[in-house]
PDB file of C-alpha atoms in Angstrom:
ATOM      1  CA  UNK A  23      40.013   9.932 -24.230  1.00 90.00           C
ATOM      2  CA  UNK A  24      41.330   9.706 -27.819  1.00 89.00           C
ATOM      3  CA  UNK A  25      44.803  10.505 -26.418  1.00 90.00           C
ATOM      4  CA  UNK A  26      44.421   7.888 -23.672  1.00 88.00           C
ATOM      5  CA  UNK A  27      43.155   5.261 -26.138  1.00 86.00           C
ATOM      6  CA  UNK A  28      46.140   5.962 -28.401  1.00 85.00           C
ATOM      7  CA  UNK A  29      48.458   5.657 -25.387  1.00 82.00           C
ATOM      8  CA  UNK A  30      46.867   2.338 -24.357  1.00 80.00           C
ATOM      9  CA  UNK A  31      47.217   0.952 -27.870  1.00 80.00           C
ATOM     10  CA  UNK A  32      50.871   2.016 -27.966  1.00 78.00           C
ATOM     11  CA  UNK A  33      51.402   0.298 -24.628  1.00 73.00           C
ATOM     12  CA  UNK A  34      49.542  -2.705 -26.085  1.00 70.00           C
ATOM     13  CA  UNK A  35      47.208  -2.531 -23.115  1.00 65.00           C
ATOM     14  CA  UNK A  36      44.520  -4.817 -24.474  1.00 64.00           C
ATOM     15  CA  UNK A  37      41.859  -6.775 -22.648  1.00 60.00           C
ATOM     16  CA  UNK A  38      42.186 -10.529 -22.409  1.00 58.00           C
ATOM     17  CA  UNK A  39      38.960 -12.473 -21.862  1.00 53.00           C
ATOM     18  CA  UNK A  40      38.671 -15.359 -19.420  1.00 53.00           C
ATOM     19  CA  UNK A  41      37.901 -18.652 -21.203  1.00 45.00           C
ATOM     20  CA  UNK A  42      34.630 -19.189 -19.337  1.00 48.00           C
ATOM     21  CA  UNK A  43      33.245 -15.806 -20.475  1.00 54.00           C
ATOM     22  CA  UNK A  44      33.054 -17.157 -24.013  1.00 54.00           C
ATOM     23  CA  UNK A  45      30.238 -14.832 -25.056  1.00 55.00           C
ATOM     24  CA  UNK A  46      32.678 -11.927 -24.673  1.00 51.00           C
ATOM     25  CA  UNK A  47      35.334 -13.478 -26.895  1.00 50.00           C
ATOM     26  CA  UNK A  48      34.790 -10.807 -29.558  1.00 54.00           C
ATOM     27  CA  UNK A  49      35.861  -8.138 -27.030  1.00 59.00           C
ATOM     28  CA  UNK A  50      39.372  -9.564 -26.704  1.00 64.00           C
ATOM     29  CA  UNK A  51      41.980  -7.019 -27.777  1.00 66.00           C
ATOM     30  CA  UNK A  52      39.883  -3.956 -26.862  1.00 80.00           C
ATOM     31  CA  UNK A  53      42.128  -1.280 -25.293  1.00 81.00           C
ATOM     32  CA  UNK A  54      41.916  -1.209 -21.502  1.00 83.00           C
ATOM     33  CA  UNK A  55      43.153   1.116 -18.708  1.00 85.00           C
ATOM     34  CA  UNK A  56      40.879   3.832 -20.135  1.00 89.00           C
ATOM     35  CA  UNK A  57      40.111   4.883 -16.577  1.00 91.00           C
ATOM     36  CA  UNK A  58      43.270   6.990 -16.748  1.00 92.00           C
ATOM     37  CA  UNK A  59      41.293   9.475 -18.847  1.00 93.00           C
ATOM     38  CA  UNK A  60      38.460  10.138 -16.437  1.00 95.00           C
ATOM     39  CA  UNK A  61      40.736  10.060 -13.364  1.00 96.00           C
ATOM     40  CA  UNK A  62      42.705  12.967 -14.813  1.00 95.00           C
ATOM     41  CA  UNK A  63      39.529  14.775 -15.890  1.00 96.00           C
ATOM     42  CA  UNK A  64      37.870  14.399 -12.473  1.00 97.00           C
ATOM     43  CA  UNK A  65      40.956  15.561 -10.568  1.00 96.00           C
ATOM     44  CA  UNK A  66      41.543  18.600 -12.794  1.00 96.00           C
ATOM     45  CA  UNK A  67      37.863  19.604 -12.909  1.00 96.00           C
ATOM     46  CA  UNK A  68      37.467  19.320  -9.134  1.00 95.00           C
ATOM     47  CA  UNK A  69      40.527  21.483  -8.481  1.00 92.00           C
ATOM     48  CA  UNK A  70      39.652  24.103 -11.116  1.00 94.00           C
ATOM     49  CA  UNK A  71      35.920  24.357 -10.355  1.00 92.00           C
ATOM     50  CA  UNK A  72      36.196  24.265  -6.565  1.00 87.00           C
ATOM     51  CA  UNK A  73      35.338  27.365  -4.565  1.00 85.00           C
ATOM     52  CA  UNK A  74      37.098  29.047  -1.658  1.00 80.00           C
ATOM     53  CA  UNK A  75      39.849  27.518   0.444  1.00 83.00           C
ATOM     54  CA  UNK A  76      37.777  25.095   2.527  1.00 87.00           C
ATOM     55  CA  UNK A  77      38.155  22.028   0.359  1.00 91.00           C
ATOM     56  CA  UNK A  78      39.884  19.421   2.532  1.00 93.00           C
ATOM     57  CA  UNK A  79      37.058  16.882   2.139  1.00 95.00           C
ATOM     58  CA  UNK A  80      37.055  17.168  -1.654  1.00 95.00           C
ATOM     59  CA  UNK A  81      40.859  17.024  -1.863  1.00 95.00           C
ATOM     60  CA  UNK A  82      40.988  13.868   0.263  1.00 95.00           C
ATOM     61  CA  UNK A  83      38.276  12.318  -1.930  1.00 95.00           C
ATOM     62  CA  UNK A  84      40.304  13.101  -5.061  1.00 96.00           C
ATOM     63  CA  UNK A  85      43.481  11.686  -3.490  1.00 96.00           C
ATOM     64  CA  UNK A  86      41.625   8.522  -2.444  1.00 95.00           C
ATOM     65  CA  UNK A  87      40.348   8.121  -6.010  1.00 96.00           C
ATOM     66  CA  UNK A  88      43.870   8.545  -7.416  1.00 96.00           C
ATOM     67  CA  UNK A  89      45.380   6.160  -4.840  1.00 95.00           C
ATOM     68  CA  UNK A  90      42.862   3.425  -5.651  1.00 95.00           C
ATOM     69  CA  UNK A  91      43.435   4.152  -9.346  1.00 95.00           C
ATOM     70  CA  UNK A  92      47.170   3.540  -8.876  1.00 95.00           C
ATOM     71  CA  UNK A  93      46.440   0.141  -7.303  1.00 94.00           C
ATOM     72  CA  UNK A  94      44.235  -0.656 -10.294  1.00 92.00           C
ATOM     73  CA  UNK A  95      46.937   0.584 -12.679  1.00 91.00           C
ATOM     74  CA  UNK A  96      49.480  -1.787 -11.107  1.00 91.00           C
ATOM     75  CA  UNK A  97      46.987  -4.619 -11.523  1.00 89.00           C
ATOM     76  CA  UNK A  98      46.335  -3.727 -15.176  1.00 86.00           C
ATOM     77  CA  UNK A  99      50.030  -3.194 -15.931  1.00 85.00           C
ATOM     78  CA  UNK A 100      50.960  -6.653 -14.631  1.00 85.00           C
ATOM     79  CA  UNK A 101      48.231  -8.159 -16.828  1.00 80.00           C
ATOM     80  CA  UNK A 102      49.485  -6.255 -19.878  1.00 78.00           C
ATOM     81  CA  UNK A 103      53.208  -6.816 -19.236  1.00 75.00           C
ATOM     82  CA  UNK A 104      52.869 -10.537 -18.559  1.00 73.00           C
ATOM     83  CA  UNK A 105      50.006 -10.978 -21.051  1.00 68.00           C
ATOM     84  CA  UNK A 106      47.664 -12.690 -18.598  1.00 66.00           C
ATOM     85  CA  UNK A 107      44.257 -11.974 -17.108  1.00 65.00           C
ATOM     86  CA  UNK A 108      45.455 -12.055 -13.492  1.00 72.00           C
ATOM     87  CA  UNK A 109      47.356  -9.085 -12.094  1.00 73.00           C
ATOM     88  CA  UNK A 110      47.979  -8.395  -8.438  1.00 81.00           C
ATOM     89  CA  UNK A 111      47.261 -11.273  -6.083  1.00 82.00           C
ATOM     90  CA  UNK A 112      44.081 -10.963  -4.016  1.00 83.00           C
ATOM     91  CA  UNK A 113      45.975 -10.402  -0.761  1.00 84.00           C
ATOM     92  CA  UNK A 114      48.138  -7.719  -2.374  1.00 88.00           C
ATOM     93  CA  UNK A 115      45.045  -5.817  -3.506  1.00 88.00           C
ATOM     94  CA  UNK A 116      43.480  -6.095  -0.056  1.00 89.00           C
ATOM     95  CA  UNK A 117      46.651  -4.847   1.662  1.00 92.00           C
ATOM     96  CA  UNK A 118      46.924  -1.803  -0.629  1.00 92.00           C
ATOM     97  CA  UNK A 119      43.207  -1.036  -0.409  1.00 92.00           C
ATOM     98  CA  UNK A 120      43.145  -1.434   3.375  1.00 93.00           C
ATOM     99  CA  UNK A 121      46.130   0.881   3.805  1.00 94.00           C
ATOM    100  CA  UNK A 122      44.492   3.623   1.712  1.00 94.00           C
ATOM    101  CA  UNK A 123      41.108   3.116   3.379  1.00 93.00           C
ATOM    102  CA  UNK A 124      42.630   3.337   6.874  1.00 94.00           C
ATOM    103  CA  UNK A 125      44.307   6.657   6.054  1.00 94.00           C
ATOM    104  CA  UNK A 126      41.015   8.152   4.836  1.00 93.00           C
ATOM    105  CA  UNK A 127      39.068   6.597   7.742  1.00 93.00           C
ATOM    106  CA  UNK A 128      41.399   8.115  10.334  1.00 94.00           C
ATOM    107  CA  UNK A 129      41.297  11.447   8.484  1.00 93.00           C
ATOM    108  CA  UNK A 130      37.497  11.413   8.634  1.00 92.00           C
ATOM    109  CA  UNK A 131      37.512  10.421  12.314  1.00 92.00           C
ATOM    110  CA  UNK A 132      39.834  13.268  13.338  1.00 93.00           C
ATOM    111  CA  UNK A 133      38.390  15.836  10.931  1.00 92.00           C
ATOM    112  CA  UNK A 134      36.209  18.301  12.925  1.00 91.00           C
ATOM    113  CA  UNK A 135      33.496  18.340  10.243  1.00 91.00           C
ATOM    114  CA  UNK A 136      33.077  14.594   9.785  1.00 90.00           C
ATOM    115  CA  UNK A 137      34.255  13.553  13.251  1.00 87.00           C
ATOM    116  CA  UNK A 138      33.001   9.997  12.959  1.00 86.00           C
ATOM    117  CA  UNK A 139      29.469  11.113  12.108  1.00 89.00           C
ATOM    118  CA  UNK A 140      26.972   9.443   9.810  1.00 91.00           C
ATOM    119  CA  UNK A 141      23.567  10.757   8.743  1.00 91.00           C
ATOM    120  CA  UNK A 142      20.455   8.734   9.525  1.00 90.00           C
ATOM    121  CA  UNK A 143      18.614   8.184   6.227  1.00 89.00           C
ATOM    122  CA  UNK A 144      15.573  10.387   5.569  1.00 86.00           C
ATOM    123  CA  UNK A 145      16.241  12.624   8.584  1.00 82.00           C
ATOM    124  CA  UNK A 146      19.459  14.521   7.768  1.00 81.00           C
ATOM    125  CA  UNK A 147      20.180  14.013  11.474  1.00 85.00           C
ATOM    126  CA  UNK A 148      23.808  12.998  12.202  1.00 86.00           C
ATOM    127  CA  UNK A 149      24.828  10.516  14.877  1.00 89.00           C
ATOM    128  CA  UNK A 150      28.388   9.962  16.099  1.00 89.00           C
ATOM    129  CA  UNK A 151      29.887   6.481  15.931  1.00 89.00           C
ATOM    130  CA  UNK A 152      32.880   7.553  18.047  1.00 86.00           C
ATOM    131  CA  UNK A 153      35.644   4.878  18.031  1.00 87.00           C
ATOM    132  CA  UNK A 154      33.536   2.495  15.915  1.00 91.00           C
ATOM    133  CA  UNK A 155      33.681   5.011  13.048  1.00 91.00           C
ATOM    134  CA  UNK A 156      37.111   3.861  11.831  1.00 93.00           C
ATOM    135  CA  UNK A 157      36.247   0.148  11.304  1.00 94.00           C
ATOM    136  CA  UNK A 158      32.846   1.170   9.891  1.00 94.00           C
ATOM    137  CA  UNK A 159      34.470   3.532   7.371  1.00 93.00           C
ATOM    138  CA  UNK A 160      36.992   0.825   6.509  1.00 93.00           C
ATOM    139  CA  UNK A 161      34.193  -1.642   5.707  1.00 92.00           C
ATOM    140  CA  UNK A 162      32.387   0.933   3.544  1.00 90.00           C
ATOM    141  CA  UNK A 163      35.572   1.659   1.625  1.00 88.00           C
ATOM    142  CA  UNK A 164      36.551  -1.938   0.963  1.00 89.00           C
ATOM    143  CA  UNK A 165      32.976  -2.913   0.114  1.00 90.00           C
ATOM    144  CA  UNK A 166      32.486  -0.208  -2.524  1.00 87.00           C
ATOM    145  CA  UNK A 167      35.950  -0.389  -4.056  1.00 85.00           C
ATOM    146  CA  UNK A 168      35.414  -4.084  -4.740  1.00 88.00           C
ATOM    147  CA  UNK A 169      31.712  -3.780  -5.594  1.00 91.00           C
ATOM    148  CA  UNK A 170      32.332  -1.309  -8.410  1.00 91.00           C
ATOM    149  CA  UNK A 171      35.181  -3.496  -9.642  1.00 89.00           C
ATOM    150  CA  UNK A 172      32.900  -6.560  -9.739  1.00 91.00           C
ATOM    151  CA  UNK A 173      30.189  -4.576 -11.538  1.00 92.00           C
ATOM    152  CA  UNK A 174      32.575  -3.608 -14.323  1.00 88.00           C
ATOM    153  CA  UNK A 175      31.704  -6.538 -16.581  1.00 83.00           C
ATOM    154  CA  UNK A 176      29.479  -5.149 -19.339  1.00 89.00           C
ATOM    155  CA  UNK A 177      29.965  -2.223 -21.707  1.00 88.00           C
ATOM    156  CA  UNK A 178      29.046   0.979 -19.863  1.00 88.00           C
ATOM    157  CA  UNK A 179      27.614  -0.788 -16.789  1.00 93.00           C
ATOM    158  CA  UNK A 180      29.920   0.488 -14.051  1.00 93.00           C
ATOM    159  CA  UNK A 181      30.203   3.917 -15.705  1.00 94.00           C
ATOM    160  CA  UNK A 182      26.449   4.452 -15.917  1.00 95.00           C
ATOM    161  CA  UNK A 183      25.757   3.132 -12.414  1.00 96.00           C
ATOM    162  CA  UNK A 184      28.374   5.361 -10.788  1.00 96.00           C
ATOM    163  CA  UNK A 185      27.172   8.343 -12.840  1.00 96.00           C
ATOM    164  CA  UNK A 186      23.584   7.769 -11.707  1.00 96.00           C
ATOM    165  CA  UNK A 187      24.666   7.141  -8.115  1.00 96.00           C
ATOM    166  CA  UNK A 188      26.676  10.388  -8.003  1.00 97.00           C
ATOM    167  CA  UNK A 189      23.742  12.425  -9.270  1.00 96.00           C
ATOM    168  CA  UNK A 190      21.550  11.443  -6.317  1.00 95.00           C
ATOM    169  CA  UNK A 191      24.445  11.626  -3.888  1.00 95.00           C
ATOM    170  CA  UNK A 192      25.077  15.223  -4.951  1.00 96.00           C
ATOM    171  CA  UNK A 193      21.387  15.992  -4.418  1.00 94.00           C
ATOM    172  CA  UNK A 194      21.495  14.627  -0.867  1.00 94.00           C
ATOM    173  CA  UNK A 195      24.651  16.594  -0.046  1.00 94.00           C
ATOM    174  CA  UNK A 196      22.899  19.705  -1.370  1.00 94.00           C
ATOM    175  CA  UNK A 197      19.919  19.116   0.936  1.00 92.00           C
ATOM    176  CA  UNK A 198      22.187  18.538   3.927  1.00 90.00           C
ATOM    177  CA  UNK A 199      24.285  21.652   3.186  1.00 90.00           C
ATOM    178  CA  UNK A 200      21.251  23.926   2.922  1.00 88.00           C
ATOM    179  CA  UNK A 201      19.033  22.535   5.669  1.00 86.00           C
ATOM    180  CA  UNK A 202      21.304  21.727   8.605  1.00 85.00           C
ATOM    181  CA  UNK A 203      23.425  23.862  10.903  1.00 86.00           C
ATOM    182  CA  UNK A 204      26.469  21.720  10.212  1.00 87.00           C
ATOM    183  CA  UNK A 205      25.964  22.054   6.475  1.00 87.00           C
ATOM    184  CA  UNK A 206      25.508  25.810   6.573  1.00 90.00           C
ATOM    185  CA  UNK A 207      28.531  26.258   8.847  1.00 90.00           C
ATOM    186  CA  UNK A 208      30.712  24.360   6.361  1.00 91.00           C
ATOM    187  CA  UNK A 209      29.026  25.370   3.130  1.00 93.00           C
ATOM    188  CA  UNK A 210      32.264  25.620   1.128  1.00 94.00           C
ATOM    189  CA  UNK A 211      33.343  22.092   2.088  1.00 94.00           C
ATOM    190  CA  UNK A 212      30.015  20.592   1.044  1.00 95.00           C
ATOM    191  CA  UNK A 213      29.857  22.691  -2.118  1.00 95.00           C
ATOM    192  CA  UNK A 214      33.253  21.323  -3.142  1.00 96.00           C
ATOM    193  CA  UNK A 215      32.007  17.782  -2.512  1.00 96.00           C
ATOM    194  CA  UNK A 216      29.149  18.535  -4.922  1.00 96.00           C
ATOM    195  CA  UNK A 217      31.728  19.839  -7.409  1.00 97.00           C
ATOM    196  CA  UNK A 218      33.622  16.556  -7.013  1.00 97.00           C
ATOM    197  CA  UNK A 219      30.449  14.533  -7.615  1.00 97.00           C
ATOM    198  CA  UNK A 220      29.575  16.525 -10.732  1.00 97.00           C
ATOM    199  CA  UNK A 221      33.151  16.257 -11.994  1.00 97.00           C
ATOM    200  CA  UNK A 222      32.663  12.482 -11.886  1.00 97.00           C
ATOM    201  CA  UNK A 223      29.312  12.820 -13.658  1.00 97.00           C
ATOM    202  CA  UNK A 224      30.817  15.002 -16.388  1.00 96.00           C
ATOM    203  CA  UNK A 225      33.887  12.823 -16.880  1.00 96.00           C
ATOM    204  CA  UNK A 226      31.864   9.614 -17.057  1.00 96.00           C
ATOM    205  CA  UNK A 227      29.391  11.177 -19.494  1.00 95.00           C
ATOM    206  CA  UNK A 228      32.293  11.813 -21.863  1.00 95.00           C
ATOM    207  CA  UNK A 229      33.852   8.416 -21.133  1.00 95.00           C
ATOM    208  CA  UNK A 230      30.599   6.684 -22.088  1.00 94.00           C
ATOM    209  CA  UNK A 231      30.966   7.996 -25.640  1.00 92.00           C
ATOM    210  CA  UNK A 232      33.820   5.497 -25.894  1.00 90.00           C
ATOM    211  CA  UNK A 233      32.725   2.925 -23.297  1.00 88.00           C
ATOM    212  CA  UNK A 234      29.075   2.435 -24.263  1.00 84.00           C
ATOM    213  CA  UNK A 235      28.120  -0.653 -26.265  1.00 84.00           C
ATOM    214  CA  UNK A 236      30.072  -1.627 -28.280  1.00 85.00           C
ATOM    215  CA  UNK A 237      32.956  -0.373 -26.143  1.00 82.00           C
ATOM    216  CA  UNK A 238      35.979   1.120 -27.879  1.00 87.00           C
ATOM    217  CA  UNK A 239      37.871   1.111 -24.577  1.00 88.00           C
ATOM    218  CA  UNK A 240      37.493  -0.474 -21.149  1.00 89.00           C
ATOM    219  CA  UNK A 241      38.198   1.368 -17.905  1.00 90.00           C
ATOM    220  CA  UNK A 242      40.183  -1.590 -16.540  1.00 87.00           C
ATOM    221  CA  UNK A 243      40.925  -2.044 -12.855  1.00 90.00           C
ATOM    222  CA  UNK A 244      42.555   1.388 -13.094  1.00 92.00           C
ATOM    223  CA  UNK A 245      39.158   3.007 -13.567  1.00 93.00           C
ATOM    224  CA  UNK A 246      37.003   0.551 -11.636  1.00 93.00           C
ATOM    225  CA  UNK A 247      39.038   0.783  -8.417  1.00 94.00           C
ATOM    226  CA  UNK A 248      39.324   4.564  -8.801  1.00 95.00           C
ATOM    227  CA  UNK A 249      35.531   4.880  -9.105  1.00 95.00           C
ATOM    228  CA  UNK A 250      35.055   2.521  -6.167  1.00 94.00           C
ATOM    229  CA  UNK A 251      37.451   4.643  -4.137  1.00 94.00           C
ATOM    230  CA  UNK A 252      35.610   7.833  -5.074  1.00 95.00           C
ATOM    231  CA  UNK A 253      32.237   6.325  -4.116  1.00 94.00           C
ATOM    232  CA  UNK A 254      33.618   5.126  -0.778  1.00 93.00           C
ATOM    233  CA  UNK A 255      35.414   8.383  -0.009  1.00 94.00           C
ATOM    234  CA  UNK A 256      32.395  10.540  -0.823  1.00 95.00           C
ATOM    235  CA  UNK A 257      30.105   8.332   1.256  1.00 94.00           C
ATOM    236  CA  UNK A 258      32.387   8.687   4.278  1.00 94.00           C
ATOM    237  CA  UNK A 259      33.301  12.384   4.195  1.00 94.00           C
ATOM    238  CA  UNK A 260      29.738  13.462   3.337  1.00 93.00           C
ATOM    239  CA  UNK A 261      28.267  11.342   6.140  1.00 91.00           C
ATOM    240  CA  UNK A 262      25.964   9.578   3.662  1.00 91.00           C
ATOM    241  CA  UNK A 263      27.396   6.086   4.127  1.00 92.00           C
ATOM    242  CA  UNK A 264      24.026   4.666   5.255  1.00 92.00           C
ATOM    243  CA  UNK A 265      22.400   5.958   2.069  1.00 93.00           C
ATOM    244  CA  UNK A 266      25.093   4.358  -0.083  1.00 91.00           C
ATOM    245  CA  UNK A 267      23.916   0.706   0.050  1.00 92.00           C
ATOM    246  CA  UNK A 268      20.384   1.890  -0.754  1.00 93.00           C
ATOM    247  CA  UNK A 269      21.165   4.061  -3.765  1.00 94.00           C
ATOM    248  CA  UNK A 270      23.932   1.656  -4.745  1.00 93.00           C
ATOM    249  CA  UNK A 271      21.657  -1.382  -4.414  1.00 94.00           C
ATOM    250  CA  UNK A 272      22.902  -2.880  -7.688  1.00 94.00           C
ATOM    251  CA  UNK A 273      26.483  -2.786  -6.386  1.00 94.00           C
ATOM    252  CA  UNK A 274      25.273  -4.590  -3.262  1.00 93.00           C
ATOM    253  CA  UNK A 275      23.394  -7.244  -5.252  1.00 94.00           C
ATOM    254  CA  UNK A 276      26.448  -7.768  -7.448  1.00 93.00           C
ATOM    255  CA  UNK A 277      28.626  -8.457  -4.401  1.00 92.00           C
ATOM    256  CA  UNK A 278      26.013 -10.687  -2.792  1.00 93.00           C
ATOM    257  CA  UNK A 279      25.644 -12.769  -5.956  1.00 93.00           C
ATOM    258  CA  UNK A 280      29.380 -13.499  -5.961  1.00 92.00           C
ATOM    259  CA  UNK A 281      29.458 -14.345  -2.241  1.00 92.00           C
ATOM    260  CA  UNK A 282      26.394 -16.588  -2.523  1.00 93.00           C
ATOM    261  CA  UNK A 283      27.789 -18.366  -5.573  1.00 92.00           C
ATOM    262  CA  UNK A 284      31.157 -19.065  -3.939  1.00 92.00           C
ATOM    263  CA  UNK A 285      29.678 -20.248  -0.621  1.00 92.00           C
ATOM    264  CA  UNK A 286      27.055 -22.447  -2.287  1.00 90.00           C
ATOM    265  CA  UNK A 287      29.631 -23.891  -4.704  1.00 90.00           C
ATOM    266  CA  UNK A 288      31.893 -24.900  -1.813  1.00 90.00           C
ATOM    267  CA  UNK A 289      29.060 -26.166   0.394  1.00 90.00           C
ATOM    268  CA  UNK A 290      27.523 -28.344  -2.337  1.00 89.00           C
ATOM    269  CA  UNK A 291      30.825 -29.392  -3.923  1.00 85.00           C
ATOM    270  CA  UNK A 292      30.254 -27.911  -7.346  1.00 85.00           C
ATOM    271  CA  UNK A 293      26.630 -26.823  -7.612  1.00 89.00           C
ATOM    272  CA  UNK A 294      25.702 -23.242  -8.488  1.00 90.00           C
ATOM    273  CA  UNK A 295      22.865 -20.846  -7.655  1.00 91.00           C
ATOM    274  CA  UNK A 296      23.442 -18.657 -10.714  1.00 89.00           C
ATOM    275  CA  UNK A 297      24.431 -19.728 -14.203  1.00 89.00           C
ATOM    276  CA  UNK A 298      27.395 -17.423 -13.715  1.00 89.00           C
ATOM    277  CA  UNK A 299      28.377 -14.692 -11.287  1.00 85.00           C
ATOM    278  CA  UNK A 300      28.386 -11.737 -10.862  1.00 90.00           C
ATOM    279  CA  UNK A 301      24.652 -11.351 -11.375  1.00 91.00           C
ATOM    280  CA  UNK A 302      24.852  -9.473 -14.698  1.00 91.00           C
ATOM    281  CA  UNK A 303      26.594 -12.480 -16.281  1.00 90.00           C
ATOM    282  CA  UNK A 304      23.766 -14.713 -15.050  1.00 92.00           C
ATOM    283  CA  UNK A 305      21.295 -12.542 -16.967  1.00 92.00           C
ATOM    284  CA  UNK A 306      23.559 -12.724 -20.028  1.00 90.00           C
ATOM    285  CA  UNK A 307      23.515 -16.523 -19.821  1.00 90.00           C
ATOM    286  CA  UNK A 308      19.730 -16.283 -19.772  1.00 91.00           C
ATOM    287  CA  UNK A 309      19.961 -14.723 -23.229  1.00 90.00           C
ATOM    288  CA  UNK A 310      19.323 -11.086 -22.250  1.00 91.00           C
ATOM    289  CA  UNK A 311      21.334  -8.587 -24.277  1.00 91.00           C
ATOM    290  CA  UNK A 312      23.858  -6.630 -22.250  1.00 90.00           C
ATOM    291  CA  UNK A 313      22.291  -3.301 -23.263  1.00 92.00           C
ATOM    292  CA  UNK A 314      19.003  -4.352 -21.648  1.00 94.00           C
ATOM    293  CA  UNK A 315      20.821  -5.477 -18.507  1.00 94.00           C
ATOM    294  CA  UNK A 316      22.692  -2.165 -18.249  1.00 95.00           C
ATOM    295  CA  UNK A 317      19.489  -0.170 -18.778  1.00 95.00           C
ATOM    296  CA  UNK A 318      17.658  -2.231 -16.148  1.00 96.00           C
ATOM    297  CA  UNK A 319      20.441  -1.717 -13.594  1.00 96.00           C
ATOM    298  CA  UNK A 320      20.439   2.029 -14.222  1.00 96.00           C
ATOM    299  CA  UNK A 321      16.622   2.176 -14.051  1.00 97.00           C
ATOM    300  CA  UNK A 322      16.591   0.449 -10.639  1.00 96.00           C
ATOM    301  CA  UNK A 323      19.292   2.817  -9.361  1.00 96.00           C
ATOM    302  CA  UNK A 324      17.392   5.838 -10.692  1.00 96.00           C
ATOM    303  CA  UNK A 325      14.081   4.781  -9.128  1.00 96.00           C
ATOM    304  CA  UNK A 326      15.581   4.050  -5.708  1.00 96.00           C
ATOM    305  CA  UNK A 327      17.760   7.173  -5.817  1.00 95.00           C
ATOM    306  CA  UNK A 328      14.720   9.300  -6.711  1.00 95.00           C
ATOM    307  CA  UNK A 329      12.733   7.817  -3.818  1.00 94.00           C
ATOM    308  CA  UNK A 330      15.594   8.436  -1.369  1.00 93.00           C
ATOM    309  CA  UNK A 331      15.936  12.031  -2.526  1.00 92.00           C
ATOM    310  CA  UNK A 332      12.177  12.686  -2.589  1.00 93.00           C
ATOM    311  CA  UNK A 333      11.506  11.227   0.875  1.00 92.00           C
ATOM    312  CA  UNK A 334      14.450  13.123   2.364  1.00 90.00           C
ATOM    313  CA  UNK A 335      13.232  16.334   0.723  1.00 89.00           C
ATOM    314  CA  UNK A 336       9.701  15.875   2.064  1.00 88.00           C
ATOM    315  CA  UNK A 337      10.992  15.193   5.571  1.00 84.00           C
ATOM    316  CA  UNK A 338      13.338  18.183   5.331  1.00 79.00           C
ATOM    317  CA  UNK A 339      10.569  20.660   4.422  1.00 69.00           C
ATOM    318  CA  UNK A 340       8.244  19.105   6.995  1.00 62.00           C
ATOM    319  CA  UNK A 341       5.588  17.603   4.720  1.00 48.00           C
TER     320      UNK A 341
END
């Protein structure tokens, strides 16, 4: 990260703050695009720590993360080069994201291990979506890539939420790998997915040294889209996509707050539900310090993730 921060400063990759987020004015000029650091760390760690030769699911997850990171990098680079807070146009982002998501969705559909399957929460029992799997996977991908991006608004918020999410996701993959025929038959593939998840946990733990309040570097869209891509990819190839909105409830609420605000604003010609969206900015406007907001988000994720893991464990062992 020190190398990446130095690189970002040399590139003059500094965050500009939107005028209506006036309480973040002091953060203007903070180096951004720091996500480059943990993208490299995650990719290298996953490849070096992986076991055996059955690692297609982990490799595709890494490639999806990198591909989404490249889209984010283009977005950040345009902002830096033209010294503005708007990078790629919304439709350009959607086109790039959809193209990447479709490739991974079709891979998952035709892969003999995934094969369009999703696991029913709390049962570890897979069901096959058949042809509907591709559009379903596409929705999951686009939802999480944008949800993580929207959540990246406070120091350490997106980093800590994804870290916490990955911890429980790895636990669920572990249960599935050990307690199902499919998991045992493809133990190397699922082990490498756990390696991928823990590579993200390790990289984000180090990143938080620099990204925690007060942040010395921001991940930028480079990091936020990469993390969103990794969350989406892991949810799809592990079959845990139905668990994802539950453990990632704060990502879901963040997205919903933006959608509700926009729809209500248009329907009422200027009125708002929240003081500001996404939701974490509403709490800021209420006078709550961002550290407390981040801790509350992580606490909710940890409680729900623990319940998901505990209930699934109890069902698995037959209690």
